[in-house]
PDB file of C-alpha atoms in Angstrom:
ATOM      1  CA  SER A   6      15.624  -4.960 -41.481  1.00 57.00           C
ATOM      2  CA  GLN A   7      11.668  -5.883 -41.739  1.00 64.00           C
ATOM      3  CA  LEU A   8      11.759  -3.142 -44.657  1.00 58.00           C
ATOM      4  CA  GLU A   9      14.823  -4.997 -46.890  1.00 62.00           C
ATOM      5  CA  GLU A  10      13.075  -8.048 -46.198  1.00 68.00           C
ATOM      6  CA  HIS A  11       9.604  -7.008 -47.258  1.00 61.00           C
ATOM      7  CA  CYS A  12      11.592  -4.959 -50.174  1.00 56.00           C
ATOM      8  CA  ARG A  13      13.511  -8.483 -50.972  1.00 63.00           C
ATOM      9  CA  LYS A  14       9.999 -10.679 -51.204  1.00 69.00           C
ATOM     10  CA  VAL A  15       8.109  -7.992 -53.843  1.00 59.00           C
ATOM     11  CA  PRO A  16       9.007  -8.336 -57.345  1.00 58.00           C
ATOM     12  CA  PRO A  17      10.019  -5.066 -59.091  1.00 53.00           C
ATOM     13  CA  THR A  18       7.693  -3.858 -61.393  1.00 51.00           C
ATOM     14  CA  GLN A  19      10.096  -2.097 -64.039  1.00 50.00           C
ATOM     15  CA  THR A  20      14.050  -1.428 -63.234  1.00 47.00           C
ATOM     16  CA  LYS A  21      16.075   1.750 -63.888  1.00 51.00           C
ATOM     17  CA  PRO A  22      19.683   1.933 -63.147  1.00 53.00           C
ATOM     18  CA  LEU A  23      19.955   4.525 -61.055  1.00 48.00           C
ATOM     19  CA  PRO A  24      22.743   7.364 -61.821  1.00 52.00           C
ATOM     20  CA  GLN A  25      25.508   7.036 -59.760  1.00 51.00           C
ATOM     21  CA  PRO A  26      26.737   9.737 -57.937  1.00 49.00           C
ATOM     22  CA  PRO A  27      30.053  11.236 -58.176  1.00 53.00           C
ATOM     23  CA  GLN A  28      32.731   9.608 -56.373  1.00 53.00           C
ATOM     24  CA  GLN A  29      34.101  11.374 -53.470  1.00 49.00           C
ATOM     25  CA  PRO A  30      36.363  10.592 -50.309  1.00 52.00           C
ATOM     26  CA  ASN A  31      34.477   9.304 -46.851  1.00 48.00           C
ATOM     27  CA  LYS A  32      34.061  12.418 -45.016  1.00 50.00           C
ATOM     28  CA  VAL A  33      33.055  12.980 -41.068  1.00 48.00           C
ATOM     29  CA  TYR A  34      30.910  15.351 -40.001  1.00 45.00           C
ATOM     30  CA  ASN A  35      32.613  17.657 -37.602  1.00 50.00           C
ATOM     31  CA  PRO A  36      30.147  20.513 -36.074  1.00 48.00           C
ATOM     32  CA  PRO A  37      30.892  23.978 -35.754  1.00 47.00           C
ATOM     33  CA  ASN A  38      33.313  23.871 -32.460  1.00 45.00           C
ATOM     34  CA  TYR A  39      31.149  26.487 -30.544  1.00 38.00           C
ATOM     35  CA  ASN A  40      30.564  26.843 -26.963  1.00 40.00           C
ATOM     36  CA  ARG A  41      27.279  24.416 -26.710  1.00 38.00           C
ATOM     37  CA  ILE A  42      25.922  27.374 -24.471  1.00 35.00           C
ATOM     38  CA  ILE A  43      27.001  30.217 -26.381  1.00 36.00           C
ATOM     39  CA  ASN A  44      26.749  29.889 -29.900  1.00 41.00           C
ATOM     40  CA  GLN A  45      25.994  32.287 -32.811  1.00 41.00           C
ATOM     41  CA  ILE A  46      22.410  33.058 -33.976  1.00 43.00           C
ATOM     42  CA  SER A  47      21.369  31.095 -37.043  1.00 47.00           C
ATOM     43  CA  THR A  48      18.705  29.885 -39.260  1.00 51.00           C
ATOM     44  CA  ASN A  49      18.367  26.945 -41.376  1.00 58.00           C
ATOM     45  CA  GLU A  50      19.446  27.616 -44.871  1.00 60.00           C
ATOM     46  CA  ILE A  51      15.701  25.825 -46.549  1.00 68.00           C
ATOM     47  CA  GLN A  52      13.568  28.323 -48.037  1.00 62.00           C
ATOM     48  CA  GLY A  53      10.075  28.436 -47.454  1.00 59.00           C
ATOM     49  CA  ASP A  54       9.941  29.125 -51.686  1.00 47.00           C
ATOM     50  CA  GLN A  55      12.692  28.911 -53.861  1.00 42.00           C
ATOM     51  CA  ASN A  56      11.685  32.086 -55.873  1.00 41.00           C
ATOM     52  CA  LEU A  57      11.473  33.832 -53.181  1.00 39.00           C
ATOM     53  CA  LYS A  58      13.848  36.061 -51.706  1.00 39.00           C
ATOM     54  CA  VAL A  59      14.866  34.918 -48.173  1.00 39.00           C
ATOM     55  CA  LEU A  60      13.732  36.650 -45.631  1.00 38.00           C
ATOM     56  CA  PRO A  61      14.990  37.126 -42.002  1.00 38.00           C
ATOM     57  CA  PRO A  62      13.018  34.806 -39.238  1.00 40.00           C
ATOM     58  CA  PRO A  63       9.760  35.929 -37.388  1.00 38.00           C
ATOM     59  CA  LEU A  64       9.943  36.232 -34.417  1.00 35.00           C
ATOM     60  CA  PRO A  65       9.913  33.731 -31.633  1.00 37.00           C
ATOM     61  CA  THR A  66       6.618  34.782 -30.453  1.00 35.00           C
ATOM     62  CA  MET A  67       4.741  34.543 -33.992  1.00 35.00           C
ATOM     63  CA  PRO A  68       3.380  30.722 -34.880  1.00 38.00           C
ATOM     64  CA  LEU A  69       4.083  29.497 -37.985  1.00 41.00           C
ATOM     65  CA  PHE A  70       1.045  27.780 -38.778  1.00 43.00           C
ATOM     66  CA  THR A  71      -2.523  28.423 -39.137  1.00 39.00           C
ATOM     67  CA  SER A  72      -5.266  26.352 -37.762  1.00 42.00           C
ATOM     68  CA  ASN A  73      -8.835  25.984 -37.541  1.00 45.00           C
ATOM     69  CA  SER A  74      -8.455  25.870 -33.389  1.00 45.00           C
ATOM     70  CA  ASN A  75      -8.608  28.688 -31.199  1.00 48.00           C
ATOM     71  CA  SER A  76      -4.372  29.217 -30.686  1.00 45.00           C
ATOM     72  CA  THR A  77      -4.326  31.646 -28.191  1.00 56.00           C
ATOM     73  CA  ASP A  78      -4.523  29.402 -25.225  1.00 72.00           C
ATOM     74  CA  LYS A  79      -1.692  27.887 -26.531  1.00 80.00           C
ATOM     75  CA  PRO A  80       1.760  28.598 -26.347  1.00 80.00           C
ATOM     76  CA  SER A  81       3.307  30.134 -29.383  1.00 84.00           C
ATOM     77  CA  GLY A  82       6.942  28.806 -29.641  1.00 84.00           C
ATOM     78  CA  PRO A  83      10.061  28.594 -30.776  1.00 95.00           C
ATOM     79  CA  TRP A  84       9.828  25.399 -29.212  1.00 96.00           C
ATOM     80  CA  LYS A  85      12.681  22.415 -28.389  1.00 96.00           C
ATOM     81  CA  ASP A  86      11.366  20.211 -31.153  1.00 96.00           C
ATOM     82  CA  CYS A  87       8.022  19.086 -32.507  1.00 97.00           C
ATOM     83  CA  LEU A  88       7.013  16.672 -29.941  1.00 96.00           C
ATOM     84  CA  GLN A  89       6.918  19.489 -27.027  1.00 96.00           C
ATOM     85  CA  ALA A  90       4.787  21.267 -29.974  1.00 96.00           C
ATOM     86  CA  MET A  91       2.803  18.982 -30.087  1.00 95.00           C
ATOM     87  CA  GLU A  92       2.384  18.591 -26.391  1.00 95.00           C
ATOM     88  CA  ASP A  93       1.772  22.135 -25.956  1.00 95.00           C
ATOM     89  CA  GLY A  94      -1.839  21.474 -27.919  1.00 94.00           C
ATOM     90  CA  HIS A  95      -0.187  22.340 -31.557  1.00 95.00           C
ATOM     91  CA  ASP A  96      -1.572  19.238 -33.211  1.00 93.00           C
ATOM     92  CA  THR A  97      -1.783  20.343 -36.800  1.00 94.00           C
ATOM     93  CA  SER A  98       1.277  19.309 -39.218  1.00 96.00           C
ATOM     94  CA  SER A  99       2.770  22.189 -40.700  1.00 95.00           C
ATOM     95  CA  ILE A 100       6.008  24.431 -40.205  1.00 96.00           C
ATOM     96  CA  TYR A 101       6.837  25.576 -36.669  1.00 96.00           C
ATOM     97  CA  LEU A 102       9.613  27.625 -35.377  1.00 96.00           C
ATOM     98  CA  VAL A 103      11.855  25.202 -33.212  1.00 97.00           C
ATOM     99  CA  LYS A 104      15.196  26.370 -31.147  1.00 96.00           C
ATOM    100  CA  PRO A 105      17.104  22.978 -29.606  1.00 96.00           C
ATOM    101  CA  GLU A 106      18.219  23.291 -25.984  1.00 94.00           C
ATOM    102  CA  ASN A 107      21.904  24.446 -25.677  1.00 88.00           C
ATOM    103  CA  THR A 108      21.963  26.589 -28.612  1.00 91.00           C
ATOM    104  CA  ASN A 109      20.422  30.040 -30.064  1.00 91.00           C
ATOM    105  CA  ARG A 110      19.811  28.479 -33.266  1.00 91.00           C
ATOM    106  CA  LEU A 111      16.432  28.955 -34.183  1.00 95.00           C
ATOM    107  CA  MET A 112      15.079  26.725 -37.280  1.00 95.00           C
ATOM    108  CA  GLN A 113      12.134  26.138 -39.444  1.00 95.00           C
ATOM    109  CA  VAL A 114      11.150  22.491 -39.389  1.00 96.00           C
ATOM    110  CA  TRP A 115       7.852  20.635 -40.711  1.00 96.00           C
ATOM    111  CA  CYS A 116       6.392  18.760 -37.694  1.00 97.00           C
ATOM    112  CA  ASP A 117       4.238  15.721 -38.650  1.00 96.00           C
ATOM    113  CA  GLN A 118       1.895  15.618 -35.890  1.00 94.00           C
ATOM    114  CA  ARG A 119      -0.590  12.579 -37.779  1.00 92.00           C
ATOM    115  CA  HIS A 120       1.695   9.922 -37.505  1.00 89.00           C
ATOM    116  CA  ASP A 121       1.157   8.001 -34.442  1.00 86.00           C
ATOM    117  CA  PRO A 122       1.847   9.108 -31.744  1.00 90.00           C
ATOM    118  CA  GLY A 123       3.023  12.563 -33.206  1.00 93.00           C
ATOM    119  CA  GLY A 124       5.812  14.886 -32.555  1.00 96.00           C
ATOM    120  CA  TRP A 125       8.007  14.268 -35.700  1.00 96.00           C
ATOM    121  CA  THR A 126      10.329  16.522 -37.020  1.00 97.00           C
ATOM    122  CA  VAL A 127      10.735  15.645 -40.781  1.00 97.00           C
ATOM    123  CA  ILE A 128      14.543  15.968 -41.668  1.00 97.00           C
ATOM    124  CA  GLN A 129      13.818  14.806 -45.276  1.00 98.00           C
ATOM    125  CA  ARG A 130      11.443  15.191 -47.607  1.00 96.00           C
ATOM    126  CA  ARG A 131      11.252  13.488 -51.437  1.00 96.00           C
ATOM    127  CA  LEU A 132       8.387  13.816 -53.343  1.00 93.00           C
ATOM    128  CA  ASP A 133       8.715  14.255 -57.142  1.00 93.00           C
ATOM    129  CA  GLY A 134      12.059  14.898 -57.726  1.00 93.00           C
ATOM    130  CA  SER A 135      12.047  18.708 -57.872  1.00 96.00           C
ATOM    131  CA  VAL A 136      15.229  19.279 -56.124  1.00 97.00           C
ATOM    132  CA  ASN A 137      18.530  17.882 -56.864  1.00 96.00           C
ATOM    133  CA  PHE A 138      19.856  15.818 -53.927  1.00 97.00           C
ATOM    134  CA  PHE A 139      22.990  15.353 -55.586  1.00 96.00           C
ATOM    135  CA  ARG A 140      24.907  18.171 -53.745  1.00 97.00           C
ATOM    136  CA  ASN A 141      28.429  18.558 -52.074  1.00 96.00           C
ATOM    137  CA  TRP A 142      29.512  17.700 -48.266  1.00 92.00           C
ATOM    138  CA  GLU A 143      28.876  21.605 -47.320  1.00 94.00           C
ATOM    139  CA  THR A 144      25.446  21.927 -48.655  1.00 96.00           C
ATOM    140  CA  TYR A 145      24.780  18.962 -46.930  1.00 94.00           C
ATOM    141  CA  LYS A 146      26.051  20.417 -43.500  1.00 93.00           C
ATOM    142  CA  LEU A 147      23.437  23.584 -43.832  1.00 94.00           C
ATOM    143  CA  GLY A 148      20.479  21.881 -45.663  1.00 96.00           C
ATOM    144  CA  PHE A 149      18.821  22.602 -48.860  1.00 98.00           C
ATOM    145  CA  GLY A 150      15.264  22.606 -50.530  1.00 97.00           C
ATOM    146  CA  ASN A 151      11.855  23.885 -50.104  1.00 94.00           C
ATOM    147  CA  ILE A 152      10.556  23.021 -46.730  1.00 94.00           C
ATOM    148  CA  HIS A 153       6.701  23.298 -48.291  1.00 93.00           C
ATOM    149  CA  GLY A 154       8.520  20.559 -50.765  1.00 94.00           C
ATOM    150  CA  GLU A 155      11.831  18.664 -51.223  1.00 97.00           C
ATOM    151  CA  TYR A 156      14.444  19.083 -48.674  1.00 97.00           C
ATOM    152  CA  TRP A 157      16.954  18.083 -46.013  1.00 98.00           C
ATOM    153  CA  LEU A 158      17.346  19.440 -43.343  1.00 97.00           C
ATOM    154  CA  GLY A 159      20.911  19.826 -42.543  1.00 96.00           C
ATOM    155  CA  LEU A 160      23.739  18.029 -40.723  1.00 94.00           C
ATOM    156  CA  GLU A 161      24.080  20.531 -38.438  1.00 93.00           C
ATOM    157  CA  ASN A 162      20.468  21.104 -37.550  1.00 95.00           C
ATOM    158  CA  ILE A 163      20.049  17.612 -37.014  1.00 96.00           C
ATOM    159  CA  TYR A 164      23.079  17.016 -34.722  1.00 95.00           C
ATOM    160  CA  TRP A 165      21.693  20.507 -32.314  1.00 95.00           C
ATOM    161  CA  LEU A 166      18.201  18.610 -32.409  1.00 96.00           C
ATOM    162  CA  THR A 167      19.203  14.792 -31.673  1.00 96.00           C
ATOM    163  CA  ASN A 168      21.971  15.901 -28.942  1.00 93.00           C
ATOM    164  CA  GLN A 169      19.250  17.476 -26.923  1.00 94.00           C
ATOM    165  CA  ASP A 170      17.477  14.199 -25.855  1.00 93.00           C
ATOM    166  CA  ASN A 171      16.586  10.275 -26.941  1.00 95.00           C
ATOM    167  CA  TYR A 172      15.398  10.446 -30.257  1.00 96.00           C
ATOM    168  CA  LYS A 173      13.419   7.524 -32.749  1.00 96.00           C
ATOM    169  CA  LEU A 174      14.074   7.738 -36.373  1.00 96.00           C
ATOM    170  CA  LEU A 175      10.819   6.886 -38.284  1.00 95.00           C
ATOM    171  CA  ILE A 176      11.372   6.627 -42.518  1.00 96.00           C
ATOM    172  CA  THR A 177       8.350   6.153 -44.463  1.00 94.00           C
ATOM    173  CA  MET A 178       8.191   5.355 -47.983  1.00 94.00           C
ATOM    174  CA  GLU A 179       6.109   4.992 -50.939  1.00 93.00           C
ATOM    175  CA  ASP A 180       6.755   3.897 -54.247  1.00 92.00           C
ATOM    176  CA  TRP A 181       5.126   4.938 -57.552  1.00 90.00           C
ATOM    177  CA  SER A 182       2.339   2.529 -57.567  1.00 94.00           C
ATOM    178  CA  GLY A 183       1.264   3.737 -53.942  1.00 93.00           C
ATOM    179  CA  ARG A 184       2.907   1.165 -51.914  1.00 96.00           C
ATOM    180  CA  LYS A 185       3.456   2.254 -48.272  1.00 94.00           C
ATOM    181  CA  MET A 186       6.876   0.925 -46.189  1.00 96.00           C
ATOM    182  CA  PHE A 187       8.086   2.387 -42.941  1.00 94.00           C
ATOM    183  CA  ALA A 188      10.808   1.622 -40.229  1.00 96.00           C
ATOM    184  CA  GLU A 189      11.005   2.743 -37.134  1.00 95.00           C
ATOM    185  CA  TYR A 190      14.443   3.089 -35.429  1.00 96.00           C
ATOM    186  CA  ALA A 191      14.614   2.952 -31.505  1.00 96.00           C
ATOM    187  CA  SER A 192      17.420   5.560 -30.842  1.00 96.00           C
ATOM    188  CA  PHE A 193      18.623   8.860 -33.363  1.00 96.00           C
ATOM    189  CA  ARG A 194      21.563  10.830 -32.853  1.00 93.00           C
ATOM    190  CA  LEU A 195      24.196  12.549 -34.494  1.00 92.00           C
ATOM    191  CA  GLU A 196      27.316  12.690 -33.034  1.00 86.00           C
ATOM    192  CA  THR A 197      30.533  14.739 -33.754  1.00 79.00           C
ATOM    193  CA  GLY A 198      33.389  13.635 -35.568  1.00 66.00           C
ATOM    194  CA  GLU A 199      35.768  13.245 -33.122  1.00 64.00           C
ATOM    195  CA  ARG A 200      33.315  10.254 -31.795  1.00 56.00           C
ATOM    196  CA  ILE A 201      33.777   8.213 -35.404  1.00 50.00           C
ATOM    197  CA  LEU A 202      36.402   6.301 -36.176  1.00 43.00           C
TER     198      LEU A 202
END
């Protein structure tokens, strides 16, 4: 609400009408009906580079980042989330391999370790318009984009991440003039479609 209030007070410099996405009926997110302990091993659909073939995920013992520090004394993952990676001494913002509890799902995620206090899992990043975000429901469930640039992590991946612990949501925005705003919410999680009326 503070972010909204601030945006209302700041005079617009130049406004262009935004293109409206095609109207679709509201859909309720229904995650796969897996047994929460025994489900399929899978990875997110976000590519490291849109021009390369998608390769199988690296082995869980391989670190997915480079750092100037000596990482031989640090656990190499996968971690349950970015906070656990940071607590294990990996304080560099980069790509990490995570495996949420109660699932065999492995995900490559971007961990933001520089915004205080660190341990943030980036679920969406938009920078320059290089990725089209006008997508269908199925694509938003799976995730899309380039993890090194613009992407959406995917509703199913966010569901598995947020249902293993209590999480906050941090939204950071920067306009073309360099003005930065943020909003932090004390609680964030996705629920199954059955809980939504």
